[in-house]
Coordinates of C-alpha atoms in Angstrom, one line a residue:
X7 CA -68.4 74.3 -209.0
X8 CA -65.2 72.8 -210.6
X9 CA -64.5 69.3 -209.6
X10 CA -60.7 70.7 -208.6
X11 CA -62.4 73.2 -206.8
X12 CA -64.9 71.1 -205.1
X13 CA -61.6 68.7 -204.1
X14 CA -59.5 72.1 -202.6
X15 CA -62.6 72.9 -200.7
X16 CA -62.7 69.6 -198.6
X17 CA -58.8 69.1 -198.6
X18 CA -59.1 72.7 -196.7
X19 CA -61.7 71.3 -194.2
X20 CA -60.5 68.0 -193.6
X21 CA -56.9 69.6 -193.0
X22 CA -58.7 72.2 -190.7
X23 CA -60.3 69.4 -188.6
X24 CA -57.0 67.7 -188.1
X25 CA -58.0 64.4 -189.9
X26 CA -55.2 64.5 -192.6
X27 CA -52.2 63.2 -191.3
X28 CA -49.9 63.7 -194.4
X29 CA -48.6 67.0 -193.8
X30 CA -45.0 68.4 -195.1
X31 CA -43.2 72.0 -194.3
X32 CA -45.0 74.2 -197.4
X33 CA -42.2 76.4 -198.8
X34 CA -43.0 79.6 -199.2
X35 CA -41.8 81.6 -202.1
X36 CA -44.2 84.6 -201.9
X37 CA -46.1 83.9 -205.1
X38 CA -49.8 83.8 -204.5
X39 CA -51.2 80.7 -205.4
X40 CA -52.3 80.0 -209.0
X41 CA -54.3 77.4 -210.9
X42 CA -51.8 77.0 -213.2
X43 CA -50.1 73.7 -213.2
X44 CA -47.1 75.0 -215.9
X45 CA -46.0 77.6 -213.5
X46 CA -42.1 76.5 -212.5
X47 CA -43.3 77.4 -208.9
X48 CA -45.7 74.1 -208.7
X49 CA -46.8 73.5 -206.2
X50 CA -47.8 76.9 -204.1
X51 CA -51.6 75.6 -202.9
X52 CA -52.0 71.8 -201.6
X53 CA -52.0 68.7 -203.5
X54 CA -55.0 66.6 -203.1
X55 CA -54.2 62.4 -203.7
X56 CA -57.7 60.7 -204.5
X57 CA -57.8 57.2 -203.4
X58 CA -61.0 55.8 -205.1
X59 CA -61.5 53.2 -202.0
X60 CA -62.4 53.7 -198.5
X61 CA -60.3 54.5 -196.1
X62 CA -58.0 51.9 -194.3
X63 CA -57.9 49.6 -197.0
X64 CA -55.0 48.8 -199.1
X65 CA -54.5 51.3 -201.8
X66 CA -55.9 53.9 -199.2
X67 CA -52.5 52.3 -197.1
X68 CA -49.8 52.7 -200.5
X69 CA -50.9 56.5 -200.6
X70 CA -50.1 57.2 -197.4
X71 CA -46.9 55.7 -196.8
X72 CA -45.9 57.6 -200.6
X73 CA -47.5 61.2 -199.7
X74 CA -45.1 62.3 -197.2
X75 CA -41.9 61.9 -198.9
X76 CA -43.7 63.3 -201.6
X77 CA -44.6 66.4 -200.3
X78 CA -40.9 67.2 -199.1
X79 CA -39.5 66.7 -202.1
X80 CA -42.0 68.9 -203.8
X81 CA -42.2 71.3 -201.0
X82 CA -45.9 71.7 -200.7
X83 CA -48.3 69.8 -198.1
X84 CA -50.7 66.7 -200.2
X85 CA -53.7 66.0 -198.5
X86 CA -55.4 62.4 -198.9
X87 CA -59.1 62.5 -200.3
X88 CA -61.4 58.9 -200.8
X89 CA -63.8 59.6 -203.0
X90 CA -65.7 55.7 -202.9
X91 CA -67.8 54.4 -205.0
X92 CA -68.2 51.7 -207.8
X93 CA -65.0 50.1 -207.9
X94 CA -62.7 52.8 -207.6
X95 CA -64.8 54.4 -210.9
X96 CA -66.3 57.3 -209.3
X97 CA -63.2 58.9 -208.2
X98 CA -61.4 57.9 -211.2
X99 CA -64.1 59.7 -213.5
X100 CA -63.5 63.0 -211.0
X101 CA -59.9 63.0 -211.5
X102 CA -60.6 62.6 -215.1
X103 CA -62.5 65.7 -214.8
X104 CA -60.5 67.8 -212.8
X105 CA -58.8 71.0 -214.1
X106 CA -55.2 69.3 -215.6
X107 CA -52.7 71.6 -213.3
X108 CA -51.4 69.0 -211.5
X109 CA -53.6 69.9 -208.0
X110 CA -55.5 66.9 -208.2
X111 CA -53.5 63.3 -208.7
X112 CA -55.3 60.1 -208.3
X113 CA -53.9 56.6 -206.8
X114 CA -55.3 53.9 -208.8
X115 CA -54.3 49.9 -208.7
X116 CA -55.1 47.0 -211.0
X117 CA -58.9 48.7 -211.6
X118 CA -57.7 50.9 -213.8
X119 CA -57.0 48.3 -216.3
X120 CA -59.6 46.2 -215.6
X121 CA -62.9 49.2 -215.6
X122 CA -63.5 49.7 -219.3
X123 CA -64.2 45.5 -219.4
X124 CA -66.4 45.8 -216.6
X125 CA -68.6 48.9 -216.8
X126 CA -70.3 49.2 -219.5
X127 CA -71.3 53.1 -219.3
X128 CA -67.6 54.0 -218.3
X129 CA -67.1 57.8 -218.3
X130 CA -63.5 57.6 -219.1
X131 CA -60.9 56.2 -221.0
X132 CA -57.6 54.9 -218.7
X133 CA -55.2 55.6 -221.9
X134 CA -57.1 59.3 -223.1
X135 CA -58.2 60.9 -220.6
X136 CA -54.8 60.7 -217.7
X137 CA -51.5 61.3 -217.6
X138 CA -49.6 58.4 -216.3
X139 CA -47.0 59.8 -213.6
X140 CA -45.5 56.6 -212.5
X141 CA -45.9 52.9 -210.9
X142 CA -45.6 52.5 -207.1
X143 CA -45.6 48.6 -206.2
X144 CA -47.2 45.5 -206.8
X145 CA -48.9 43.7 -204.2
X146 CA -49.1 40.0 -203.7
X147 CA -52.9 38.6 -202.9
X148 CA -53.2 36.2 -200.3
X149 CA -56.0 33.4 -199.8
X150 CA -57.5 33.3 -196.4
X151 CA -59.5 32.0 -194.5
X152 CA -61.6 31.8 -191.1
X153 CA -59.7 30.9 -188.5
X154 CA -61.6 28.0 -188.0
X155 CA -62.5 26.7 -191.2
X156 CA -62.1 23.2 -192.0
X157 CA -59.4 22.5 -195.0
X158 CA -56.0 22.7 -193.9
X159 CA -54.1 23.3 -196.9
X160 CA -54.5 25.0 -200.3
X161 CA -55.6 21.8 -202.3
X162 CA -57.7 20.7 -199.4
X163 CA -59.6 23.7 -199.4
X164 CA -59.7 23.2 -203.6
X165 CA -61.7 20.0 -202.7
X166 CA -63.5 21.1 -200.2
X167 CA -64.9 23.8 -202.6
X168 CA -66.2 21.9 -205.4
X169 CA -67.4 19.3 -202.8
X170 CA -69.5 22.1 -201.3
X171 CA -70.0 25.5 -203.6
X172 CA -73.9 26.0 -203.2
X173 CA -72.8 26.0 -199.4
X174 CA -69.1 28.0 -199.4
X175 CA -69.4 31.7 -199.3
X176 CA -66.5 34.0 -200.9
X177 CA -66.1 37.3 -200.1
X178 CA -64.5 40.1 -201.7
X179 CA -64.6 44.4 -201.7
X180 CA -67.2 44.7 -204.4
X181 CA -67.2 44.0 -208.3
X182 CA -63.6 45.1 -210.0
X183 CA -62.0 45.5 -206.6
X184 CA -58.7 43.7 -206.4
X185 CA -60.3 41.0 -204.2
X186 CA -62.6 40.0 -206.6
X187 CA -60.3 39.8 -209.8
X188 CA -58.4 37.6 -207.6
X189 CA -61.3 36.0 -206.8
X190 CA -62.5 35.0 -210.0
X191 CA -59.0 33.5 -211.0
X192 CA -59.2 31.2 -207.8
X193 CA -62.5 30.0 -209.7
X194 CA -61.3 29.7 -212.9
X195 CA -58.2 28.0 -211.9
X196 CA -59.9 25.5 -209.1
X197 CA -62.9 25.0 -211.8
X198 CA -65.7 26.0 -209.2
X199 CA -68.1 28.6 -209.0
X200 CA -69.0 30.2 -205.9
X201 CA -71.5 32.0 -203.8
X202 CA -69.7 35.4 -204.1
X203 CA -70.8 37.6 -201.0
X204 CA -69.5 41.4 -202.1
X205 CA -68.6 43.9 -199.7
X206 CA -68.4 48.0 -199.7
X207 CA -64.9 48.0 -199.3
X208 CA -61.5 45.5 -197.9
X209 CA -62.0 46.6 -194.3
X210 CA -66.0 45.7 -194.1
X211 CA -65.2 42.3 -196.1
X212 CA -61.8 41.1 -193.8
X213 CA -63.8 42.1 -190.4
X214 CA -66.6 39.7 -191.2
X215 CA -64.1 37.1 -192.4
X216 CA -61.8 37.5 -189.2
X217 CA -65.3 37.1 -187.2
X218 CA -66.7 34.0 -189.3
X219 CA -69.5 35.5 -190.9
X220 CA -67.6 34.6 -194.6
X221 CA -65.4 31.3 -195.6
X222 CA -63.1 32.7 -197.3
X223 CA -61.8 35.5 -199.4
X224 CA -58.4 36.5 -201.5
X225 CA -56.9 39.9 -200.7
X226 CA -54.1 42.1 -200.7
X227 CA -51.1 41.6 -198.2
X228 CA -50.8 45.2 -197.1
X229 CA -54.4 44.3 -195.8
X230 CA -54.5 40.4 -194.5
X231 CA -50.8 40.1 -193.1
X232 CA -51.4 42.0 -190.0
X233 CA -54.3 39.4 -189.3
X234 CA -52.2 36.2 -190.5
X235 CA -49.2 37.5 -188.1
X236 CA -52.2 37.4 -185.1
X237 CA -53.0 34.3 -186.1
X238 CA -57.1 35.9 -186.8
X239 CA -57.4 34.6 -189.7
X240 CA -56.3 31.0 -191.2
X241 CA -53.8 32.0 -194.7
X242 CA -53.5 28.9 -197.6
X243 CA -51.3 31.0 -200.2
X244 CA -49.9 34.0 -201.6
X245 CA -50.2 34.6 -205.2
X246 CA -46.5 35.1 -206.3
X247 CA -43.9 32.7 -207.6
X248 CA -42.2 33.3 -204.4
X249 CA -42.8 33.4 -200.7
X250 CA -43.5 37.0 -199.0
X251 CA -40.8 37.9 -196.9
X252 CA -42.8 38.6 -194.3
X253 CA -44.7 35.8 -194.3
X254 CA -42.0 33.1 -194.6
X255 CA -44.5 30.4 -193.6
X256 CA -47.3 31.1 -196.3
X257 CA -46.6 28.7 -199.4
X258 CA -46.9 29.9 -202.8
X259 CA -50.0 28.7 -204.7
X260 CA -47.8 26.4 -207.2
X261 CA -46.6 25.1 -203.8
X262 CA -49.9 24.2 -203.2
X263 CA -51.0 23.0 -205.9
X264 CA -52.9 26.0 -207.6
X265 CA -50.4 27.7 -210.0
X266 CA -52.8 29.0 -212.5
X267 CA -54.0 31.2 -210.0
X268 CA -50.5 34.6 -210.2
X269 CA -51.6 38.1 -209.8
X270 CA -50.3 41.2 -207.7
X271 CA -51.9 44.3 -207.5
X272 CA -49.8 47.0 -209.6
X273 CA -50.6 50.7 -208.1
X274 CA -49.5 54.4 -210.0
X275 CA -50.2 57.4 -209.8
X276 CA -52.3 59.3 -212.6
X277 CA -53.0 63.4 -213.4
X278 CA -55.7 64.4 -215.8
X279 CA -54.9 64.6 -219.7
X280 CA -53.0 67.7 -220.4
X281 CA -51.4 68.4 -217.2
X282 CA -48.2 70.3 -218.2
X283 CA -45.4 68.1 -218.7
X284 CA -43.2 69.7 -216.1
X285 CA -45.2 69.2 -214.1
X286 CA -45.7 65.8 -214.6
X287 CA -41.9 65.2 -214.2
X288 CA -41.6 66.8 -211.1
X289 CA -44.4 64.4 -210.0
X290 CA -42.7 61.7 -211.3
X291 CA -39.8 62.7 -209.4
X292 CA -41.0 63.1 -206.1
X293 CA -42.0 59.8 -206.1
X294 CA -39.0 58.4 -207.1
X295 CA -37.6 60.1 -204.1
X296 CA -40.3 58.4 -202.2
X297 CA -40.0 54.8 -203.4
X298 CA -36.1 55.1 -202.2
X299 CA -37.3 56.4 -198.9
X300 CA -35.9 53.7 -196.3
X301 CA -39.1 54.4 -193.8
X302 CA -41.2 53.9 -197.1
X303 CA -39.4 50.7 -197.5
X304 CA -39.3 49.3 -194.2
X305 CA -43.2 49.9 -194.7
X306 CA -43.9 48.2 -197.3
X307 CA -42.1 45.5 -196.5
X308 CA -43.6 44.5 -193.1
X309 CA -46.9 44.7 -195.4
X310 CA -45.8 42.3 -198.1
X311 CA -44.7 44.6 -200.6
X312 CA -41.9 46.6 -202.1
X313 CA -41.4 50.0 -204.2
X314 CA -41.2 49.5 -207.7
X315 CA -38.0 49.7 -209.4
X316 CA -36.9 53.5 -210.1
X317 CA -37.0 52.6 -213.8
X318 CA -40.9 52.0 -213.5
X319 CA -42.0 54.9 -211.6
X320 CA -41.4 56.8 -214.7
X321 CA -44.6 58.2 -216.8
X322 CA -43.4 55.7 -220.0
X323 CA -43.6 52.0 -218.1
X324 CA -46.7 52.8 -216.2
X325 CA -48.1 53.7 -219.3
X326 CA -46.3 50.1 -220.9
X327 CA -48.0 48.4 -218.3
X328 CA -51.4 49.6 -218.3
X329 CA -51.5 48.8 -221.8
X330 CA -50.7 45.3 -221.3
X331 CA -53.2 45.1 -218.6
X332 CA -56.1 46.4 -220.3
X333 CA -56.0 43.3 -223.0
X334 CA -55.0 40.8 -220.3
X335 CA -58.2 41.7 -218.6
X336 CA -59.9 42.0 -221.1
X337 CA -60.0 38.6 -222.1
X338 CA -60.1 37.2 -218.6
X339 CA -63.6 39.7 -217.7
X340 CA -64.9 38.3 -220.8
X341 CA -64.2 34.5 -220.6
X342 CA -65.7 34.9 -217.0
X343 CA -68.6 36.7 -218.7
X344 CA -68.3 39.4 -215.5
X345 CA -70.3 42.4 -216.2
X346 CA -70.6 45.5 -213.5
X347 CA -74.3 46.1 -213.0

């Protein structure tokens, strides 16, 4: 069976059982519905989004807010799929593999750029083997914390580190998830190394933090500011030069001290190589469409986050980008010596 077709199969049953949520009015203009992703009808069958993470984690969070609008504009119905598994790789490599007619479109964040350094055996290439369709938003990280762990402040908890790394556990969603990019930077930059405790996943990781089974951990603000607002979990700094809107109270890290350690989490969308170019544009546009969305603003923004710029969701600067990011990784993977087993 086709990878697309294996991907249409379960977008049929999980619609059927009522667990998508993501549903838009499917305009129908009488044409039976054909594979072929050139046809100026696109789409006339549902569009299935692979998230390469679980469910409920951040990037898992991004595609939903985006599929909605998305569908409207396009006038079909997208159903969400997470296909899991080796830091966002195995889902990647099926998308890679999919039939290129624009049915199957993949929602990928900083591990695209960030794989081919890491996995040695990689059964893809991020610039051969997708179409870029556009960026969506970059996402601050955030340090956190325990509630009741002992440093106070950013550069307390940079001393209390090094005084104590054989005893300080750091958690993160697995090797080459966001959380544990960022959490090689906060190593780097605060000159420690750390008992690294990886999880299957954001969700699994931020529950055992926000019950003390973990000291500490750097994630993604569309995933740690529900817990900071509830006061579950104790938050040092966010990883931008400026503070998070929602989160007026969270210092920067060169507020506290730590301003090697900038990154965000870039998301975009991706199609297999050789989907038709019209169809990529009509993609490209529907997310546009999205990203100007106010309730896709309003979103995002209680999370930490914002839309891209319209400028960027555009095929040619997500492209731009993840060029840049693949040498800028690169380098950092390799200084750190940070292989995927």
């Amino acid at each position: 069976m086709k990878t697309t077709s294996r991907y249409r199969a379960a977008a049929r049953i999980i619609a059927a059982m009522g667990v998508v949520s993501l549903v838009a009015a499917c305009a129908n203009n009488g044409t039976s519905a054909a594979g072929g992703g050139g046809d100026a009808a696109y789409p006339t069958e549902n569009i299935t989004f692979v998230v390469p993470f679980s469910a409920g984690g951040p990037t898992d969070t991004v595609t939903r807010m985006i599929a909605e609008p998305m569908a409207a504009k396009l006038g079909g119905r997208i159903v969400v799929q997470n296909v899991e598994g080796a830091g966002g790789t195995v889902g990647a490599g099926e998308v890679a593999r999919a039939e290129p007619d624009g049915y199957t479109v993949l929602m990928h964040h900083i591990g695209m750029s960030t794989a081919p350094a890491l996995y040695q055996n990689l059964d893809y290439k991020p610039l051969e083997d997708f179409e870029m369709v556009g960026l969506v938003t970059e996402v601050p990280m955030t340090v956190v914390a325990r509630k009741d762990f002992q440093p106070a402040t950013l550069q307390d908890l940079v001393a209390h580190v090094k005084a104590n790394a054989d005893k300080v556990t750091l958690a993160n969603a697995g090797i080459g998830a966001a959380s544990h990019l960022c959490g090689l930077l906060f190593q780097s930059a605060a000159g420690v190394k750390l008992q690294e405790v990886p999880y299957e996943g954001t969700g699994p990781a931020l529950t055992d933090l926000v019950g003390g089974q973990v000291d500490f951990m750097c994630d993604q603000t569309t995933n740690t500011s529900g817990q900071i607002s509830a006061g579950e979990v104790k938050a040092y700094a966010v990883t931008t030069p400026e503070r998070v809107k929602s989160l007026p109270d969270v210092p920067t890290t060169t507020e506290g001290g730590l301003p090697q350690l900038q990154v965000s989490v870039w998301h975009g969308l991706y199609v297999p190589k050789g989907t038709p170019q019209d169809v990529v544009t009509k993609l490209s546009e529907a997310l546009k469409v999205a990203l100007a969305d106010q309730q896709v603003i309003d979103q995002m923004a209680k999370l930490g986050t914002a839309p891209v710029a319209a400028g960027d969701a555009t095929p040619q600067a997500h492209r731009a980008k993840l060029e840049e990011q693949l040498g800028t990784w690169a380098k950092i993977l390799a200084d750190a010596g940070v292989k995927a087993s």
